[in-house]
């Protein structure tokens, strides 16, 4: 086919035939790629023709093939969005009049996607021309809406107008965006009135009753409202019309109580025809979009609110009626989220509460309402609405003693526990959480005890019933089916199972309520603990010793099945109850310690007894069904975790026992019981699961770290552990992470200062000798291994040595880290103990280099050493360590290691940077002597390698180091101590702006902003002279290229901040350079822009307006003509 034939002077019909053949050929599977490229070029050439739009109008009018329709609409869209400024004014006029006529004429024939695309093209024209060249745009759209046969089309056009003109494309200049919003706001009152009338007419057409005024007040009897099934709350007094104490401020509440809405005989939306449903849905979508940006306070009316709630009630019906209800809830939530307070404030609040109460009542106690049959999306929207109502408006209502708070929360309570999906239930819990926070805030704001008690009394019934119901909901014996349906083995992104998340969400609400009134909750949990433990403690009756192992067996009959179920539920409930009690440990300490001491002491005895019972019977090592064993393990673990949570109470108990022999005996007895309950879990020749052993070790670590008492060392089992008969391998029968925790615990028990003991009675010398002996035993095998030079030649010995080396390094790191915030005595003892081992490690560093994991552990040790014991090891030794590392890790060696590409080799580089960052942040002149060499190493070796191997994590860490270096080493004069280093760092920041990684880009922007705020970076001479142009230039080009659009605001702010230091210089020096290097401008355009860069504000504004338009069209093929009054009339006049 002749390539010129397609765009020659053919008739519209001939062109259409050609286009159809080309598209058919293009989509034919036998067409070659080369031919497809030829066709693409032919189509592209056609779209560049001046009269292409006329042909496309004909195509749309005559064609039926979807490919032709798609092509035509795309060409029209490109003309409007990319070439409109260059189109002749007469052709624009013809285009504007022809396209809407075509759309109206062919609306029933067009596919939906074509109709929607053409609507958007018309709106795009309005974005550019309305109202100056397209004054009838809005009036035409109103006529389309008012015409019954085209209402849905007009509504879609209105929706598109609201979406596109308020959030227009990036190539719309800022002043035009403001103008469009102002113009649309002028039309909003008419739009709202029109939509309200339209929605009301649909309700009237189908005889849907809207809210009247028949009384069904929230203070009516239960029979008048409908049986909720539970007379739950009694908070507010009943309303008495003759009560003279009602003040003028309570008038709104009086109205609320007298006039409650009532809807009778709602018709089903099922009776509506398809067109009515579509019109209703589009009208509600228009309202929701309008509500997202218009100022509702001055435009919202109670009549419109009533109408919207009328549609929201459709969500209570089954079938496809939920769509209208869901869309209405979108409108309502937009209103609620904006905290809308219209001018007729009282009337609005009255209507808001009336409608809220009625809709909630419809859902909760309406006839034939089954939550399982309701649309989940609608319920999600309604729950969000309730959340916003409680957050935004509850305080306005709850402040009056006559507000029927109890009735509202009774409905909310039933709504909460009617949820069929756990996510919906969680969303309801969030509402209750806010309500509880509201009550807590009220209590904290009162200094008067009587008023505080009054607040607690007011809400006691609500909170008690809520807490009781939640406690029941988390018990398997009360809520078996739902709990069993939750996954207990599959982890989510938060490393929680569904069951764990369910328990946590519920327990957090219980804990929040217990902050207000803990007594009843604690008593309920105590009762559950006792009853479930009674069942648990009878498990030994079912333990049977076989020839090889122990089993838990139940009779193989109906009674046995019942016992299995009973134990299953009891064990789950017991672990849940223990978890909840552990969460509420804070209610027994500080000022409440003495008052609740006996209760807590009893509870601790119970928790210890549960743990001791499970440990003594070794229930972790029995043969039984996996579910039962898992439940037993969970009880054991939760009991240990709960004791750990009560460690602050143990600390306070220990402090109060000082000087009281009876209390000391009681405390020591409890402490000894705890140790006896967990210590067997760490002994040899036991088959303790790793998770249980780790929990036991962590509890002992918590006790030694928090209690800090010499009593621990008096316990025989702890003494035996500190002896380390076999050195570092003493506990090698345990998992590595458990071993490390045990060594850290034993070290803490020796060196941490004892609470309540004078320094002279701390026995530091004795403890120093004990700790030195302890560490010597732990590292002896490690030192011997490093001194054995032949081990590196024997692969078998080396393989055996690496686990020992890794364990020792981890132990030394943890021992060092544990004294970071301790006194000088503990730090001195620690360094004295580990000094020999540390020197050996540094002198043998080459031994570790072939093993990235070991190098990483060495890095961890050095980090903790510098962080905790830098003053003990001295600056000279610190310099020796750093020099050794920097010499060892030459550039070539780093390249060799990183080139192995085994996935994690660069982690030790990140750890070394972490060490550097620590030193950069350390105060003191001695440390600052180390920084020049450190910075040179970073800039000369680490940064080039990070670039070469694309190590983003390393780059992020290095950027932080450079930031901290500049921020903490700025001189008061003009720049940093070393200008060469300063310029090198600035170059690194600038290079980040040339990278595609948005995180690195944003980090660089934030560093510049931070340095400017703290050190006035942009004002420095060196920055103004050498860096200002480079930075603004690269950032301007990033804006033009739109390569980092997510950071557009941050980039613009940075450019403005740099320019604002000296606007005159910015206009006279930088902008001319930018114009001269702008390739998309002609020489004449450059001259015109340069001429207008004088001191005249108007011409400057015009110049930047022109540049803004140029940049906004930078990726398009047609650019605006400078001087066009379409976008800059001042510039045109100046010409």
PDB file of C-alpha atoms in Angstrom, residues 233-362:
ATOM      1  CA  UNK A 233     -26.399   0.088  80.338  1.00  0.00           C
ATOM      2  CA  UNK A 234     -27.743   2.627  82.790  1.00  0.00           C
ATOM      3  CA  UNK A 235     -25.726   5.781  82.382  1.00  0.00           C
ATOM      4  CA  UNK A 236     -27.805   8.898  81.926  1.00  0.00           C
ATOM      5  CA  UNK A 237     -30.962   9.868  83.794  1.00  0.00           C
ATOM      6  CA  UNK A 238     -34.202   9.684  81.865  1.00  0.00           C
ATOM      7  CA  UNK A 239     -35.391  12.862  80.312  1.00  0.00           C
ATOM      8  CA  UNK A 240     -38.054  14.747  82.279  1.00  0.00           C
ATOM      9  CA  UNK A 241     -39.900  17.420  80.305  1.00  0.00           C
ATOM     10  CA  UNK A 242     -40.728  19.228  83.547  1.00  0.00           C
ATOM     11  CA  UNK A 243     -37.119  19.323  84.733  1.00  0.00           C
ATOM     12  CA  UNK A 244     -36.384  22.997  85.359  1.00  0.00           C
ATOM     13  CA  UNK A 245     -32.643  22.355  85.578  1.00  0.00           C
ATOM     14  CA  UNK A 246     -32.368  22.155  81.809  1.00  0.00           C
ATOM     15  CA  UNK A 247     -30.337  25.086  80.596  1.00  0.00           C
ATOM     16  CA  UNK A 248     -30.441  26.944  77.345  1.00  0.00           C
ATOM     17  CA  UNK A 249     -27.312  25.097  76.237  1.00  0.00           C
ATOM     18  CA  UNK A 250     -29.237  21.836  76.462  1.00  0.00           C
ATOM     19  CA  UNK A 251     -31.879  22.879  73.944  1.00  0.00           C
ATOM     20  CA  UNK A 252     -30.305  20.759  71.240  1.00  0.00           C
ATOM     21  CA  UNK A 253     -30.409  17.711  73.516  1.00  0.00           C
ATOM     22  CA  UNK A 254     -34.049  18.347  74.364  1.00  0.00           C
ATOM     23  CA  UNK A 255     -34.837  18.304  70.664  1.00  0.00           C
ATOM     24  CA  UNK A 256     -32.904  15.099  70.254  1.00  0.00           C
ATOM     25  CA  UNK A 257     -34.953  13.424  72.935  1.00  0.00           C
ATOM     26  CA  UNK A 258     -38.309  14.641  71.701  1.00  0.00           C
ATOM     27  CA  UNK A 259     -37.979  14.098  67.998  1.00  0.00           C
ATOM     28  CA  UNK A 260     -36.414  10.944  66.722  1.00  0.00           C
ATOM     29  CA  UNK A 261     -36.743   9.872  63.086  1.00  0.00           C
ATOM     30  CA  UNK A 262     -38.886   7.047  61.915  1.00  0.00           C
ATOM     31  CA  UNK A 263     -38.981   5.405  58.520  1.00  0.00           C
ATOM     32  CA  UNK A 264     -41.962   3.347  57.537  1.00  0.00           C
ATOM     33  CA  UNK A 265     -42.597   1.219  54.504  1.00  0.00           C
ATOM     34  CA  UNK A 266     -39.259   1.572  52.797  1.00  0.00           C
ATOM     35  CA  UNK A 267     -39.569   0.125  49.343  1.00  0.00           C
ATOM     36  CA  UNK A 268     -36.926  -2.256  48.157  1.00  0.00           C
ATOM     37  CA  UNK A 269     -34.441  -0.995  45.626  1.00  0.00           C
ATOM     38  CA  UNK A 270     -35.124  -4.226  43.790  1.00  0.00           C
ATOM     39  CA  UNK A 271     -38.249  -2.453  42.444  1.00  0.00           C
ATOM     40  CA  UNK A 272     -36.149   0.264  40.789  1.00  0.00           C
ATOM     41  CA  UNK A 273     -35.363  -0.018  37.107  1.00  0.00           C
ATOM     42  CA  UNK A 274     -31.779  -0.150  35.882  1.00  0.00           C
ATOM     43  CA  UNK A 275     -31.728   3.473  34.743  1.00  0.00           C
ATOM     44  CA  UNK A 276     -32.949   4.766  38.118  1.00  0.00           C
ATOM     45  CA  UNK A 277     -30.296   2.769  39.949  1.00  0.00           C
ATOM     46  CA  UNK A 278     -27.617   4.123  37.612  1.00  0.00           C
ATOM     47  CA  UNK A 279     -28.811   7.720  38.070  1.00  0.00           C
ATOM     48  CA  UNK A 280     -28.938   7.336  41.851  1.00  0.00           C
ATOM     49  CA  UNK A 281     -25.448   5.798  41.940  1.00  0.00           C
ATOM     50  CA  UNK A 282     -23.928   8.511  39.715  1.00  0.00           C
ATOM     51  CA  UNK A 283     -25.576  11.303  41.725  1.00  0.00           C
ATOM     52  CA  UNK A 284     -24.177   9.887  44.964  1.00  0.00           C
ATOM     53  CA  UNK A 285     -20.725   9.505  43.384  1.00  0.00           C
ATOM     54  CA  UNK A 286     -20.879  13.154  42.320  1.00  0.00           C
ATOM     55  CA  UNK A 287     -21.781  14.205  45.862  1.00  0.00           C
ATOM     56  CA  UNK A 288     -18.974  12.147  47.399  1.00  0.00           C
ATOM     57  CA  UNK A 289     -16.412  13.673  45.049  1.00  0.00           C
ATOM     58  CA  UNK A 290     -17.729  17.198  45.626  1.00  0.00           C
ATOM     59  CA  UNK A 291     -17.702  16.695  49.401  1.00  0.00           C
ATOM     60  CA  UNK A 292     -14.007  15.787  49.191  1.00  0.00           C
ATOM     61  CA  UNK A 293     -13.034  19.365  48.244  1.00  0.00           C
ATOM     62  CA  UNK A 294     -15.869  21.887  48.730  1.00  0.00           C
ATOM     63  CA  UNK A 295     -16.201  23.895  51.988  1.00  0.00           C
ATOM     64  CA  UNK A 296     -19.059  21.933  53.538  1.00  0.00           C
ATOM     65  CA  UNK A 297     -19.554  24.242  56.501  1.00  0.00           C
ATOM     66  CA  UNK A 298     -21.234  26.861  54.343  1.00  0.00           C
ATOM     67  CA  UNK A 299     -22.831  24.605  51.741  1.00  0.00           C
ATOM     68  CA  UNK A 300     -24.179  21.568  53.596  1.00  0.00           C
ATOM     69  CA  UNK A 301     -27.878  21.536  54.489  1.00  0.00           C
ATOM     70  CA  UNK A 302     -29.908  19.307  56.760  1.00  0.00           C
ATOM     71  CA  UNK A 303     -32.331  18.480  53.947  1.00  0.00           C
ATOM     72  CA  UNK A 304     -29.500  17.117  51.811  1.00  0.00           C
ATOM     73  CA  UNK A 305     -28.190  15.196  54.822  1.00  0.00           C
ATOM     74  CA  UNK A 306     -31.629  13.635  55.289  1.00  0.00           C
ATOM     75  CA  UNK A 307     -31.714  12.565  51.651  1.00  0.00           C
ATOM     76  CA  UNK A 308     -28.270  10.973  51.815  1.00  0.00           C
ATOM     77  CA  UNK A 309     -29.142   9.040  54.974  1.00  0.00           C
ATOM     78  CA  UNK A 310     -32.275   7.848  53.205  1.00  0.00           C
ATOM     79  CA  UNK A 311     -30.087   6.227  50.564  1.00  0.00           C
ATOM     80  CA  UNK A 312     -27.674   4.938  53.215  1.00  0.00           C
ATOM     81  CA  UNK A 313     -30.526   2.926  54.728  1.00  0.00           C
ATOM     82  CA  UNK A 314     -30.683   0.856  51.531  1.00  0.00           C
ATOM     83  CA  UNK A 315     -27.542  -0.898  52.718  1.00  0.00           C
ATOM     84  CA  UNK A 316     -29.678  -2.638  55.328  1.00  0.00           C
ATOM     85  CA  UNK A 317     -31.422  -4.507  52.511  1.00  0.00           C
ATOM     86  CA  UNK A 318     -30.119  -7.576  50.776  1.00  0.00           C
ATOM     87  CA  UNK A 319     -29.588  -7.964  47.040  1.00  0.00           C
ATOM     88  CA  UNK A 320     -27.906  -5.343  44.875  1.00  0.00           C
ATOM     89  CA  UNK A 321     -29.432  -2.450  46.834  1.00  0.00           C
ATOM     90  CA  UNK A 322     -26.273  -2.300  48.908  1.00  0.00           C
ATOM     91  CA  UNK A 323     -24.501  -0.369  46.131  1.00  0.00           C
ATOM     92  CA  UNK A 324     -26.624   2.736  46.711  1.00  0.00           C
ATOM     93  CA  UNK A 325     -26.204   2.339  50.464  1.00  0.00           C
ATOM     94  CA  UNK A 326     -22.436   2.038  50.124  1.00  0.00           C
ATOM     95  CA  UNK A 327     -22.188   5.106  47.871  1.00  0.00           C
ATOM     96  CA  UNK A 328     -24.326   7.077  50.317  1.00  0.00           C
ATOM     97  CA  UNK A 329     -22.014   6.054  53.143  1.00  0.00           C
ATOM     98  CA  UNK A 330     -19.102   7.416  51.084  1.00  0.00           C
ATOM     99  CA  UNK A 331     -20.878  10.791  51.063  1.00  0.00           C
ATOM    100  CA  UNK A 332     -21.590  10.672  54.780  1.00  0.00           C
ATOM    101  CA  UNK A 333     -18.007   9.715  55.630  1.00  0.00           C
ATOM    102  CA  UNK A 334     -16.687  12.632  53.584  1.00  0.00           C
ATOM    103  CA  UNK A 335     -18.903  14.916  55.677  1.00  0.00           C
ATOM    104  CA  UNK A 336     -17.822  13.320  58.949  1.00  0.00           C
ATOM    105  CA  UNK A 337     -14.127  13.317  58.116  1.00  0.00           C
ATOM    106  CA  UNK A 338     -14.169  17.075  57.491  1.00  0.00           C
ATOM    107  CA  UNK A 339     -15.785  17.827  60.860  1.00  0.00           C
ATOM    108  CA  UNK A 340     -18.457  19.766  58.998  1.00  0.00           C
ATOM    109  CA  UNK A 341     -20.168  22.447  61.098  1.00  0.00           C
ATOM    110  CA  UNK A 342     -22.755  24.246  58.928  1.00  0.00           C
ATOM    111  CA  UNK A 343     -24.188  27.650  59.739  1.00  0.00           C
ATOM    112  CA  UNK A 344     -27.455  26.176  61.087  1.00  0.00           C
ATOM    113  CA  UNK A 345     -25.374  24.348  63.694  1.00  0.00           C
ATOM    114  CA  UNK A 346     -28.135  23.187  66.046  1.00  0.00           C
ATOM    115  CA  UNK A 347     -30.382  21.883  63.320  1.00  0.00           C
ATOM    116  CA  UNK A 348     -27.487  20.066  61.680  1.00  0.00           C
ATOM    117  CA  UNK A 349     -26.402  18.358  64.905  1.00  0.00           C
ATOM    118  CA  UNK A 350     -29.993  17.394  65.593  1.00  0.00           C
ATOM    119  CA  UNK A 351     -30.342  15.796  62.184  1.00  0.00           C
ATOM    120  CA  UNK A 352     -26.928  14.164  62.391  1.00  0.00           C
ATOM    121  CA  UNK A 353     -27.701  12.396  65.633  1.00  0.00           C
ATOM    122  CA  UNK A 354     -31.225  11.489  64.575  1.00  0.00           C
ATOM    123  CA  UNK A 355     -30.019   9.884  61.382  1.00  0.00           C
ATOM    124  CA  UNK A 356     -27.065   8.171  63.037  1.00  0.00           C
ATOM    125  CA  UNK A 357     -29.222   6.697  65.758  1.00  0.00           C
ATOM    126  CA  UNK A 358     -31.945   5.586  63.352  1.00  0.00           C
ATOM    127  CA  UNK A 359     -29.556   3.973  60.876  1.00  0.00           C
ATOM    128  CA  UNK A 360     -27.707   2.146  63.640  1.00  0.00           C
ATOM    129  CA  UNK A 361     -31.045   1.017  65.045  1.00  0.00           C
ATOM    130  CA  UNK A 362     -32.127  -0.213  61.602  1.00  0.00           C
TER     131      UNK A 362
END
